[in-house]
Amino acid sequence: MFLSEQTNWIVQKFGGTSVGKFPDKIVDDIIKNYSQSQGKNVSVVCSARSTYTKAEGTTSRLLKCCELASQENDYNSIVEIIRQDHVANAENFIINPVLQTQLVTDTNKELDMVVKYLDASKILGEVSIRTMDLVMSVGEKLSCLFMAALCNDRGVKAKYVDLSHIIPSDYTIQAENVLDNTFYSFLVTALKDELKPFVESKEKIVPIFTGFFGLIPMGLLNGVGRGYTDLCAALIAVALNADELQVWKEVDGIFTADPRKVKTARLLDSVTPEEAAELTYYGSEVIHPFTMEQVIRAKIPIRIKNVQNPTGNGTMIYPDNIARKGENTPPHPPEVFTPSFYERKRRGATAITTKHDIVVINIHSNKKTLSHGFLAQIFTILDKFKLVVDLISTSEVHVSMALPIPDNDSNKSLKLAVTDLKRLGQVDIIRDMAIVSLVGKQMKQFIGIAGTMFTTLAEQNINIEMISQGANEINISCVIAESDSLKALQSIHLNLLDPLRKEKSFSVAVDERLEQLKRMEL
Ligand SMILES: Nc1ncnc2c1ncn2[C@@H]1O[C@H](COP(=O)(O)OP(=O)(O)O)[C@@H](O)[C@H]1O
Ligand SMILES: N[C@@H](CC(=O)OP(=O)(O)O)C(=O)O
């Protein structure tokens, strides 16, 4: 067993709504507690501020400005809303007049630059990928300027660090449009340089990093997508070889189902990175799926914690065979296993999630092409319109696919793609659907679990449009009508994840598996 050295560094990532709603709690109860009371070296990463929801937050507003500029429409009123929101926030929270004045000046300077970028784009009638990134980065800059000022105002020595130019303008991505490990290694090296003064400083200073890691050739939205700050925090954790990456949310951690929808959902004390990625992809957006790979490769645990309940344990994300930082195998001798380890060993399904705004496309081949050509042509068309397939089930002449169509743009692309797909055969579209996914690392050994899931749906008179089992065998998914999705979520949770019922279905599944093994031995 190899235990890597503890660095005493932790990385704390705060999302936009947390920064918007609880900035004082973040400084007093979290940053101050870890850095001063617990003596840790803390590095902070923040997303752009949202006062209520992410959809109405600063990043969404800045993106709206870009859209308006590209249509040669006016965006100044939205920039003014962002300005007033941030200036009022500075005046409400920052008591020291020098810090407050400086913050208001810096805020105005950043937003004046945004207007300049947008004015130039409006003249051209186009917002380039680079301009969009420049505009978007201002969301993180404003929130981090504010958080750094708030820390200093409340007695935590902190320094604002702007990462928006960390990637040189001539940097080219090796494989076209793919952020590969060469890119991540480059970024980690660049981040180490940014961190050096903090690591070497005799005085404890908390760096407040903009959760935006610079201008990348294909644009941050195309390369990573919304929620990019989680990945940025992960890369900082790798650069620091941090003891832990903490992702602070407004929920206690990862639950067996969305706690807003299932009252009896339980907090999970640990999940594997694969499970966390599946849950996120299929509707439970707790952490950006790209985050895991980076930190897990560096064997750094991720902990999801609640800003409103800082003393709670949260949920730990780490691979089955890594129990603590740097460990390749679970601790030995086994006495040191925590009770949760046994719980993890015994459970079947880990959690259930639903994904909405799904459209099913059924294509029945006109048989003018061979089946391999048929599939290739379908994917070429979908690729042309940048449509993503969440689930697929296929026979030689028939293909069913479930696609997320969450907005007007993807709907327009879908319509164009369907016109092209009709050349290949008969095409039917079913709208207003949802994907239900049962996720669990140990699930693959228990056939009974899939059976219980589908029997539950049948008992509830819920029609299943499509069934698919993820290639990694930790996800069993099906497509049902959107209107049935809440009932499906609650009834499957009750039968497979509720603590009392779970014992029963678990033992049924174990019995079934034993029967199976016996039959194999005969
Ligand atoms: N399995 C799950 N466990 C925890 N939260 C979940 C789950 N599925 C969906 N959610 C929802 O994800 C949200 C994530 O937390 P929140 O901090 O509010 O997000 P954001 O960082 O996007 O503002 C919560 O509102 C929660 O209801
Ligand atoms: N501000 C960005 C990046 C981000 O990660 O946000 P959050 O941490 O609030 O999900 C966005 O809205 O997408």
Tab-separated table of C-alpha atoms in Angstrom, residues 105-497:
chain	number	residue	atom	x	y	z
A	105	THR	CA	-14.272	50.524	-9.885
A	106	ASP	CA	-13.024	47.057	-10.967
A	107	THR	CA	-16.587	45.895	-11.639
A	108	ASN	CA	-17.302	48.895	-13.857
A	109	LYS	CA	-14.012	48.430	-15.712
A	110	GLU	CA	-14.819	44.802	-16.548
A	111	LEU	CA	-18.326	45.648	-17.737
A	112	ASP	CA	-17.065	48.553	-19.846
A	113	MET	CA	-14.819	46.020	-21.615
A	114	VAL	CA	-17.832	43.758	-22.194
A	115	VAL	CA	-19.644	46.649	-23.916
A	116	LYS	CA	-16.584	47.242	-26.119
A	117	TYR	CA	-16.428	43.573	-27.188
A	118	LEU	CA	-20.153	43.553	-27.896
A	119	ASP	CA	-20.092	46.857	-29.807
A	120	ALA	CA	-17.381	45.480	-32.100
A	121	SER	CA	-19.349	42.254	-32.602
A	122	LYS	CA	-22.546	44.150	-33.356
A	123	ILE	CA	-20.786	46.064	-36.146
A	124	LEU	CA	-19.551	42.764	-37.606
A	125	GLY	CA	-22.947	41.114	-37.046
A	126	GLU	CA	-21.158	38.118	-35.564
A	127	VAL	CA	-19.847	37.076	-32.156
A	128	SER	CA	-16.748	34.937	-32.601
A	129	ILE	CA	-16.058	31.995	-30.307
A	130	ARG	CA	-13.207	33.961	-28.780
A	131	THR	CA	-15.344	37.020	-28.125
A	132	MET	CA	-18.007	34.851	-26.543
A	133	ASP	CA	-15.400	33.358	-24.204
A	134	LEU	CA	-14.052	36.822	-23.375
A	135	VAL	CA	-17.538	38.070	-22.535
A	136	MET	CA	-18.462	34.940	-20.589
A	137	SER	CA	-15.257	35.056	-18.510
A	138	VAL	CA	-16.390	38.372	-17.029
A	139	GLY	CA	-19.055	36.528	-15.013
A	140	GLU	CA	-16.380	34.623	-13.097
A	141	LYS	CA	-14.134	37.706	-12.871
A	142	LEU	CA	-16.878	39.781	-11.222
A	143	SER	CA	-17.824	37.096	-8.730
A	144	CYS	CA	-14.191	36.420	-7.762
A	145	LEU	CA	-13.330	40.128	-7.436
A	146	PHE	CA	-16.258	40.290	-5.030
A	147	MET	CA	-15.362	37.139	-3.072
A	148	ALA	CA	-11.728	38.256	-2.698
A	149	ALA	CA	-12.901	41.648	-1.397
A	150	LEU	CA	-15.367	39.975	0.994
A	151	CYS	CA	-12.663	37.675	2.393
A	152	ASN	CA	-10.319	40.599	3.020
A	153	ASP	CA	-13.175	42.618	4.502
A	154	ARG	CA	-13.931	39.801	6.976
A	155	GLY	CA	-10.384	39.046	8.072
A	156	VAL	CA	-9.285	36.308	5.666
A	157	LYS	CA	-6.294	37.422	3.631
A	158	ALA	CA	-7.174	36.605	0.022
A	159	LYS	CA	-5.998	37.438	-3.498
A	160	TYR	CA	-7.958	37.506	-6.740
A	161	VAL	CA	-6.407	35.381	-9.535
A	162	ASP	CA	-7.664	35.821	-13.098
A	163	LEU	CA	-7.294	32.631	-15.166
A	164	SER	CA	-9.043	33.937	-18.267
A	165	HIS	CA	-5.747	34.382	-20.139
A	166	ILE	CA	-3.919	31.313	-18.885
A	167	ILE	CA	-3.974	29.735	-22.350
A	168	PRO	CA	-1.799	31.625	-24.881
A	169	SER	CA	-3.697	32.921	-27.913
A	170	ASP	CA	-1.602	30.793	-30.301
A	171	TYR	CA	-2.257	27.548	-28.388
A	172	THR	CA	-3.589	24.868	-30.708
A	173	ILE	CA	-5.425	21.738	-29.663
A	174	GLN	CA	-3.716	18.646	-31.105
A	175	ALA	CA	-6.699	16.516	-32.018
A	176	GLU	CA	-9.337	18.669	-33.649
A	177	ASN	CA	-12.045	19.766	-31.221
A	178	VAL	CA	-10.998	17.373	-28.478
A	179	LEU	CA	-9.667	18.400	-25.086
A	180	ASP	CA	-7.205	15.586	-24.581
A	181	ASN	CA	-4.667	14.782	-21.888
A	182	THR	CA	-1.966	16.862	-23.591
A	183	PHE	CA	-4.206	19.881	-23.149
A	184	TYR	CA	-4.978	19.051	-19.512
A	185	SER	CA	-1.289	18.479	-18.737
A	186	PHE	CA	-0.464	21.826	-20.311
A	187	LEU	CA	-3.102	23.517	-18.163
A	188	VAL	CA	-1.957	21.826	-14.964
A	189	THR	CA	1.613	23.042	-15.602
A	190	ALA	CA	0.353	26.572	-16.254
A	191	LEU	CA	-1.744	26.440	-13.077
A	192	LYS	CA	1.273	25.320	-11.052
A	193	ASP	CA	2.979	28.576	-12.071
A	194	GLU	CA	-0.038	30.588	-10.936
A	195	LEU	CA	-0.077	28.724	-7.633
A	196	LYS	CA	3.643	28.946	-6.918
A	197	PRO	CA	3.558	32.297	-5.083
A	198	PHE	CA	0.804	30.974	-2.792
A	199	VAL	CA	2.499	27.652	-2.128
A	200	GLU	CA	5.817	29.354	-1.384
A	201	SER	CA	4.376	32.251	0.626
A	202	LYS	CA	5.275	32.363	4.319
A	203	GLU	CA	2.039	34.199	4.993
A	204	LYS	CA	-1.226	32.315	4.505
A	205	ILE	CA	-3.072	33.867	1.558
A	206	VAL	CA	-6.184	32.291	0.024
A	207	PRO	CA	-6.126	32.476	-3.788
A	208	ILE	CA	-9.571	33.151	-5.253
A	209	PHE	CA	-9.454	31.708	-8.767
A	210	THR	CA	-11.862	32.667	-11.532
A	211	GLY	CA	-13.581	29.377	-12.363
A	212	PHE	CA	-12.856	29.975	-16.020
A	213	PHE	CA	-9.679	28.557	-17.477
A	214	GLY	CA	-9.041	30.703	-20.474
A	215	LEU	CA	-9.785	30.920	-24.129
A	216	ILE	CA	-9.638	27.551	-25.847
A	217	PRO	CA	-9.690	27.103	-29.639
A	218	MET	CA	-13.175	25.579	-29.896
A	219	GLY	CA	-14.625	27.802	-27.160
A	220	LEU	CA	-15.402	26.758	-23.613
A	221	LEU	CA	-19.081	26.099	-24.291
A	222	ASN	CA	-18.325	23.769	-27.220
A	223	GLY	CA	-15.413	22.071	-25.465
A	224	VAL	CA	-16.772	21.672	-21.947
A	225	GLY	CA	-20.264	23.181	-21.784
A	226	ARG	CA	-22.033	24.994	-18.952
A	227	GLY	CA	-20.815	24.077	-15.492
A	228	TYR	CA	-17.165	24.391	-16.592
A	229	THR	CA	-16.061	25.684	-13.169
A	230	ASP	CA	-16.127	22.162	-11.683
A	231	LEU	CA	-13.502	21.098	-14.227
A	232	CYS	CA	-11.457	24.226	-13.558
A	233	ALA	CA	-11.471	23.426	-9.826
A	234	ALA	CA	-10.458	19.829	-10.566
A	235	LEU	CA	-7.435	20.997	-12.556
A	236	ILE	CA	-6.406	23.329	-9.737
A	237	ALA	CA	-6.716	20.408	-7.290
A	238	VAL	CA	-4.428	18.347	-9.541
A	239	ALA	CA	-1.920	21.218	-9.867
A	240	LEU	CA	-1.798	21.514	-6.051
A	241	ASN	CA	-1.910	17.760	-5.454
A	242	ALA	CA	-4.640	18.754	-3.004
A	243	ASP	CA	-5.770	16.435	-0.227
A	244	GLU	CA	-9.390	16.944	-1.255
A	245	LEU	CA	-11.529	18.753	-3.808
A	246	GLN	CA	-14.675	20.069	-2.160
A	247	VAL	CA	-17.589	20.957	-4.415
A	248	TRP	CA	-19.979	23.077	-2.327
A	249	LYS	CA	-23.642	22.975	-3.354
A	250	GLU	CA	-27.041	23.752	-1.908
A	251	VAL	CA	-27.777	20.115	-1.304
A	252	ASP	CA	-26.173	17.810	1.300
A	253	GLY	CA	-24.528	15.626	-1.336
A	254	ILE	CA	-25.643	12.978	-3.817
A	255	PHE	CA	-28.935	11.319	-2.874
A	256	THR	CA	-30.554	8.062	-4.022
A	257	ALA	CA	-32.857	10.338	-6.094
A	258	ASP	CA	-33.459	14.064	-6.528
A	259	PRO	CA	-34.550	15.034	-2.975
A	260	ARG	CA	-36.921	17.632	-4.418
A	261	LYS	CA	-38.883	14.869	-6.117
A	262	VAL	CA	-38.547	11.896	-3.772
A	263	LYS	CA	-39.183	12.696	-0.107
A	264	THR	CA	-37.594	9.458	1.142
A	265	ALA	CA	-34.389	9.863	-0.894
A	266	ARG	CA	-31.300	9.074	1.223
A	267	LEU	CA	-27.965	10.831	1.248
A	268	LEU	CA	-25.221	8.533	-0.052
A	269	ASP	CA	-21.962	8.758	1.847
A	270	SER	CA	-19.960	7.597	-1.143
A	271	VAL	CA	-20.350	6.904	-4.862
A	272	THR	CA	-17.865	5.849	-7.510
A	273	PRO	CA	-16.827	8.332	-10.218
A	274	GLU	CA	-18.574	6.180	-12.833
A	275	GLU	CA	-21.809	6.335	-10.873
A	276	ALA	CA	-21.479	10.098	-10.376
A	277	ALA	CA	-20.847	10.608	-14.106
A	278	GLU	CA	-23.861	8.480	-15.099
A	279	LEU	CA	-26.136	10.281	-12.654
A	280	THR	CA	-24.997	13.655	-13.904
A	281	TYR	CA	-25.368	12.730	-17.536
A	282	TYR	CA	-28.848	11.316	-17.009
A	283	GLY	CA	-30.388	14.264	-15.231
A	284	SER	CA	-28.975	14.666	-11.697
A	285	GLU	CA	-26.666	17.566	-12.387
A	286	VAL	CA	-24.659	17.540	-9.206
A	287	ILE	CA	-21.163	17.702	-10.730
A	288	HIS	CA	-19.831	18.262	-14.277
A	289	PRO	CA	-18.972	14.834	-15.736
A	290	PHE	CA	-15.499	15.947	-16.937
A	291	THR	CA	-14.445	16.730	-13.366
A	292	MET	CA	-13.961	13.192	-12.193
A	293	GLU	CA	-11.367	11.908	-14.645
A	294	GLN	CA	-8.775	14.533	-13.778
A	295	VAL	CA	-8.854	14.237	-10.012
A	296	ILE	CA	-9.334	10.490	-9.905
A	297	ARG	CA	-6.273	10.023	-12.123
A	298	ALA	CA	-4.368	12.045	-9.533
A	299	LYS	CA	-6.059	9.987	-6.750
A	300	ILE	CA	-7.650	13.023	-5.116
A	301	PRO	CA	-11.028	12.432	-3.433
A	302	ILE	CA	-13.944	14.709	-4.332
A	303	ARG	CA	-16.439	15.647	-1.627
A	304	ILE	CA	-19.828	17.195	-2.352
A	305	LYS	CA	-20.908	19.401	0.560
A	306	ASN	CA	-23.714	21.778	1.456
A	307	VAL	CA	-23.036	25.501	1.962
A	308	GLN	CA	-26.031	25.649	4.300
A	309	ASN	CA	-24.845	22.676	6.364
A	310	PRO	CA	-21.024	22.924	6.405
A	311	THR	CA	-20.517	20.372	9.192
A	312	GLY	CA	-22.333	17.584	7.326
A	313	ASN	CA	-20.128	14.820	5.881
A	314	GLY	CA	-21.453	15.227	2.352
A	315	THR	CA	-20.856	12.592	-0.317
A	316	MET	CA	-17.405	11.351	-1.192
A	317	ILE	CA	-16.636	10.379	-4.796
A	318	TYR	CA	-13.808	7.893	-5.150
A	319	PRO	CA	-13.146	4.683	-7.046
A	320	ASP	CA	-13.967	1.331	-5.436
A	321	ASN	CA	-10.308	0.570	-4.925
A	322	ILE	CA	-9.183	3.924	-3.588
A	323	ALA	CA	-10.272	4.608	-0.065
A	324	ARG	CA	-8.046	7.534	0.831
A	325	LYS	CA	-5.819	9.912	-1.047
A	326	GLY	CA	-3.035	8.075	-2.817
A	327	GLU	CA	-4.165	4.576	-1.935
A	328	ASN	CA	-4.188	2.070	-4.740
A	329	THR	CA	-6.028	-0.581	-2.769
A	330	PRO	CA	-8.515	-0.409	0.092
A	331	PRO	CA	-6.887	-0.087	3.497
A	332	HIS	CA	-5.629	-3.278	5.038
A	333	PRO	CA	-6.142	-4.981	7.519
A	334	PRO	CA	-9.891	-4.958	6.945
A	335	GLU	CA	-10.734	-3.774	10.490
A	336	VAL	CA	-10.229	-0.196	9.318
A	337	PHE	CA	-13.092	-0.450	6.824
A	338	THR	CA	-15.852	2.005	7.608
A	339	PRO	CA	-19.437	0.741	7.935
A	340	SER	CA	-20.169	2.568	4.674
A	341	PHE	CA	-17.713	0.288	2.905
A	342	TYR	CA	-19.858	-2.714	3.799
A	343	GLU	CA	-22.984	-0.849	2.766
A	344	ARG	CA	-21.379	-0.179	-0.604
A	345	LYS	CA	-20.482	-3.824	-1.010
A	346	ARG	CA	-23.988	-4.969	-0.283
A	347	ARG	CA	-26.121	-2.579	-2.196
A	348	GLY	CA	-27.617	-3.220	-5.606
A	349	ALA	CA	-28.781	-0.009	-7.232
A	350	THR	CA	-27.163	3.203	-5.982
A	351	ALA	CA	-29.522	5.890	-7.253
A	352	ILE	CA	-32.232	6.691	-9.752
A	353	THR	CA	-32.525	9.720	-11.986
A	354	THR	CA	-34.745	11.125	-14.734
A	355	LYS	CA	-33.772	13.216	-17.724
A	356	HIS	CA	-36.355	15.411	-19.405
A	357	ASP	CA	-36.922	17.040	-22.836
A	358	ILE	CA	-36.289	13.775	-24.644
A	359	VAL	CA	-37.436	13.004	-28.195
A	360	VAL	CA	-37.480	9.472	-29.580
A	361	ILE	CA	-36.748	8.965	-33.278
A	362	ASN	CA	-37.698	5.640	-34.859
A	363	ILE	CA	-36.222	4.933	-38.288
A	364	HIS	CA	-37.348	1.969	-40.323
A	365	SER	CA	-34.935	1.336	-43.190
A	366	ASN	CA	-36.202	1.326	-46.763
A	367	LYS	CA	-33.611	-1.439	-47.236
A	368	LYS	CA	-31.851	0.338	-50.085
A	369	THR	CA	-28.697	0.227	-48.009
A	370	LEU	CA	-26.997	-2.544	-46.059
A	371	SER	CA	-27.344	-2.310	-42.305
A	372	HIS	CA	-23.787	-1.086	-41.678
A	373	GLY	CA	-24.258	1.679	-44.226
A	374	PHE	CA	-27.640	2.439	-42.681
A	375	LEU	CA	-26.218	3.181	-39.238
A	376	ALA	CA	-23.259	5.079	-40.653
A	377	GLN	CA	-25.596	7.337	-42.618
A	378	ILE	CA	-27.804	7.993	-39.603
A	379	PHE	CA	-24.833	9.070	-37.495
A	380	THR	CA	-23.386	11.215	-40.276
A	381	ILE	CA	-26.678	13.120	-40.444
A	382	LEU	CA	-26.930	13.517	-36.663
A	383	ASP	CA	-23.319	14.654	-36.520
A	384	LYS	CA	-23.948	17.236	-39.239
A	385	PHE	CA	-26.630	18.825	-37.061
A	386	LYS	CA	-24.648	18.350	-33.816
A	387	LEU	CA	-27.357	16.154	-32.309
A	388	VAL	CA	-26.408	13.901	-29.423
A	389	VAL	CA	-27.860	10.423	-28.910
A	390	ASP	CA	-28.467	9.480	-25.271
A	391	LEU	CA	-29.791	5.968	-25.859
A	392	ILE	CA	-30.029	3.725	-28.879
A	393	SER	CA	-31.550	0.345	-29.591
A	394	THR	CA	-31.276	-1.255	-32.982
A	395	SER	CA	-32.009	-4.239	-35.208
A	396	GLU	CA	-30.741	-4.658	-38.739
A	397	VAL	CA	-33.442	-2.498	-40.297
A	398	HIS	CA	-34.891	-0.573	-37.397
A	399	VAL	CA	-33.269	1.999	-35.138
A	400	SER	CA	-34.755	3.777	-32.112
A	401	MET	CA	-32.861	6.650	-30.558
A	402	ALA	CA	-33.522	8.945	-27.614
A	403	LEU	CA	-32.151	12.462	-28.043
A	404	PRO	CA	-32.129	15.394	-25.624
A	405	ILE	CA	-33.885	18.354	-27.294
A	406	PRO	CA	-33.911	20.961	-24.525
A	407	ASP	CA	-34.153	24.208	-26.488
A	408	ASN	CA	-35.193	25.965	-29.702
A	409	ASP	CA	-31.802	25.548	-31.356
A	410	SER	CA	-31.731	21.771	-30.906
A	411	ASN	CA	-35.359	21.587	-32.046
A	412	LYS	CA	-34.484	23.426	-35.257
A	413	SER	CA	-31.562	21.036	-35.818
A	414	LEU	CA	-33.854	18.068	-35.185
A	415	LYS	CA	-36.312	19.222	-37.854
A	416	LEU	CA	-33.510	19.597	-40.416
A	417	ALA	CA	-32.021	16.223	-39.480
A	418	VAL	CA	-35.403	14.487	-39.823
A	419	THR	CA	-35.747	15.811	-43.376
A	420	ASP	CA	-32.392	14.190	-44.234
A	421	LEU	CA	-33.158	10.980	-42.297
A	422	LYS	CA	-36.330	10.456	-44.348
A	423	ARG	CA	-34.093	9.582	-47.303
A	424	LEU	CA	-33.138	6.417	-45.406
A	425	GLY	CA	-36.608	5.138	-44.569
A	426	GLN	CA	-39.732	5.812	-42.590
A	427	VAL	CA	-39.145	8.183	-39.678
A	428	ASP	CA	-41.453	8.614	-36.653
A	429	ILE	CA	-40.927	11.153	-33.925
A	430	ILE	CA	-42.277	10.860	-30.393
A	431	ARG	CA	-42.008	14.010	-28.301
A	432	ASP	CA	-42.453	14.777	-24.570
A	433	MET	CA	-40.526	11.769	-23.362
A	434	ALA	CA	-38.174	11.227	-20.404
A	435	ILE	CA	-35.340	8.813	-19.661
A	436	VAL	CA	-35.410	6.929	-16.356
A	437	SER	CA	-31.984	5.581	-15.363
A	438	LEU	CA	-31.132	3.259	-12.539
A	439	VAL	CA	-27.442	3.534	-11.707
A	440	GLY	CA	-25.277	1.262	-9.552
A	441	LYS	CA	-21.819	-0.241	-9.697
A	442	GLN	CA	-22.898	-3.487	-8.016
A	443	MET	CA	-26.100	-3.743	-9.994
A	444	LYS	CA	-24.694	-5.740	-12.876
A	445	GLN	CA	-24.490	-8.905	-10.775
A	446	PHE	CA	-28.202	-8.857	-10.015
A	447	ILE	CA	-30.557	-9.670	-12.844
A	448	GLY	CA	-33.500	-9.289	-10.478
A	449	ILE	CA	-32.960	-5.548	-10.285
A	450	ALA	CA	-33.791	-4.876	-13.944
A	451	GLY	CA	-36.781	-7.195	-13.532
A	452	THR	CA	-38.040	-5.258	-10.494
A	453	MET	CA	-37.561	-1.954	-12.319
A	454	PHE	CA	-39.675	-2.984	-15.302
A	455	THR	CA	-42.288	-4.845	-13.245
A	456	THR	CA	-42.714	-1.708	-11.146
A	457	LEU	CA	-43.370	0.336	-14.283
A	458	ALA	CA	-45.878	-2.258	-15.517
A	459	GLU	CA	-47.687	-2.219	-12.149
A	460	GLN	CA	-48.009	1.531	-12.484
A	461	ASN	CA	-49.413	1.163	-16.046
A	462	ILE	CA	-46.446	3.006	-17.450
A	463	ASN	CA	-45.696	2.224	-21.060
A	464	ILE	CA	-42.012	1.684	-21.938
A	465	GLU	CA	-41.031	3.116	-25.306
A	466	MET	CA	-37.413	1.935	-25.344
A	467	ILE	CA	-35.028	-0.029	-23.119
A	468	SER	CA	-31.260	0.231	-23.033
A	469	GLN	CA	-28.490	-0.952	-20.775
A	470	GLY	CA	-25.393	1.240	-20.666
A	471	ALA	CA	-22.237	-0.275	-22.147
A	472	ASN	CA	-20.541	-0.012	-18.750
A	473	GLU	CA	-23.318	-2.162	-17.246
A	474	ILE	CA	-23.887	0.174	-14.350
A	475	ASN	CA	-26.874	1.886	-15.916
A	476	ILE	CA	-30.251	0.435	-16.863
A	477	SER	CA	-32.328	3.022	-18.699
A	478	CYS	CA	-35.694	3.208	-20.362
A	479	VAL	CA	-37.727	5.858	-22.118
A	480	ILE	CA	-41.252	6.648	-20.953
A	481	ALA	CA	-43.732	9.502	-21.363
A	482	GLU	CA	-42.638	12.681	-19.606
A	483	SER	CA	-46.022	12.801	-17.822
A	484	ASP	CA	-45.251	9.450	-16.136
A	485	SER	CA	-41.709	10.314	-15.071
A	486	LEU	CA	-42.398	11.463	-11.501
A	487	LYS	CA	-44.588	8.428	-10.787
A	488	ALA	CA	-41.878	6.164	-12.259
A	489	LEU	CA	-39.125	7.796	-10.195
A	490	GLN	CA	-41.053	7.531	-6.941
A	491	SER	CA	-42.307	3.971	-7.438
A	492	ILE	CA	-38.942	2.556	-8.547
A	493	HIS	CA	-37.250	4.360	-5.664
A	494	LEU	CA	-39.758	2.831	-3.260
A	495	ASN	CA	-39.195	-0.696	-4.597
A	496	LEU	CA	-35.444	-0.633	-5.129
A	497	LEU	CA	-33.917	2.134	-3.038
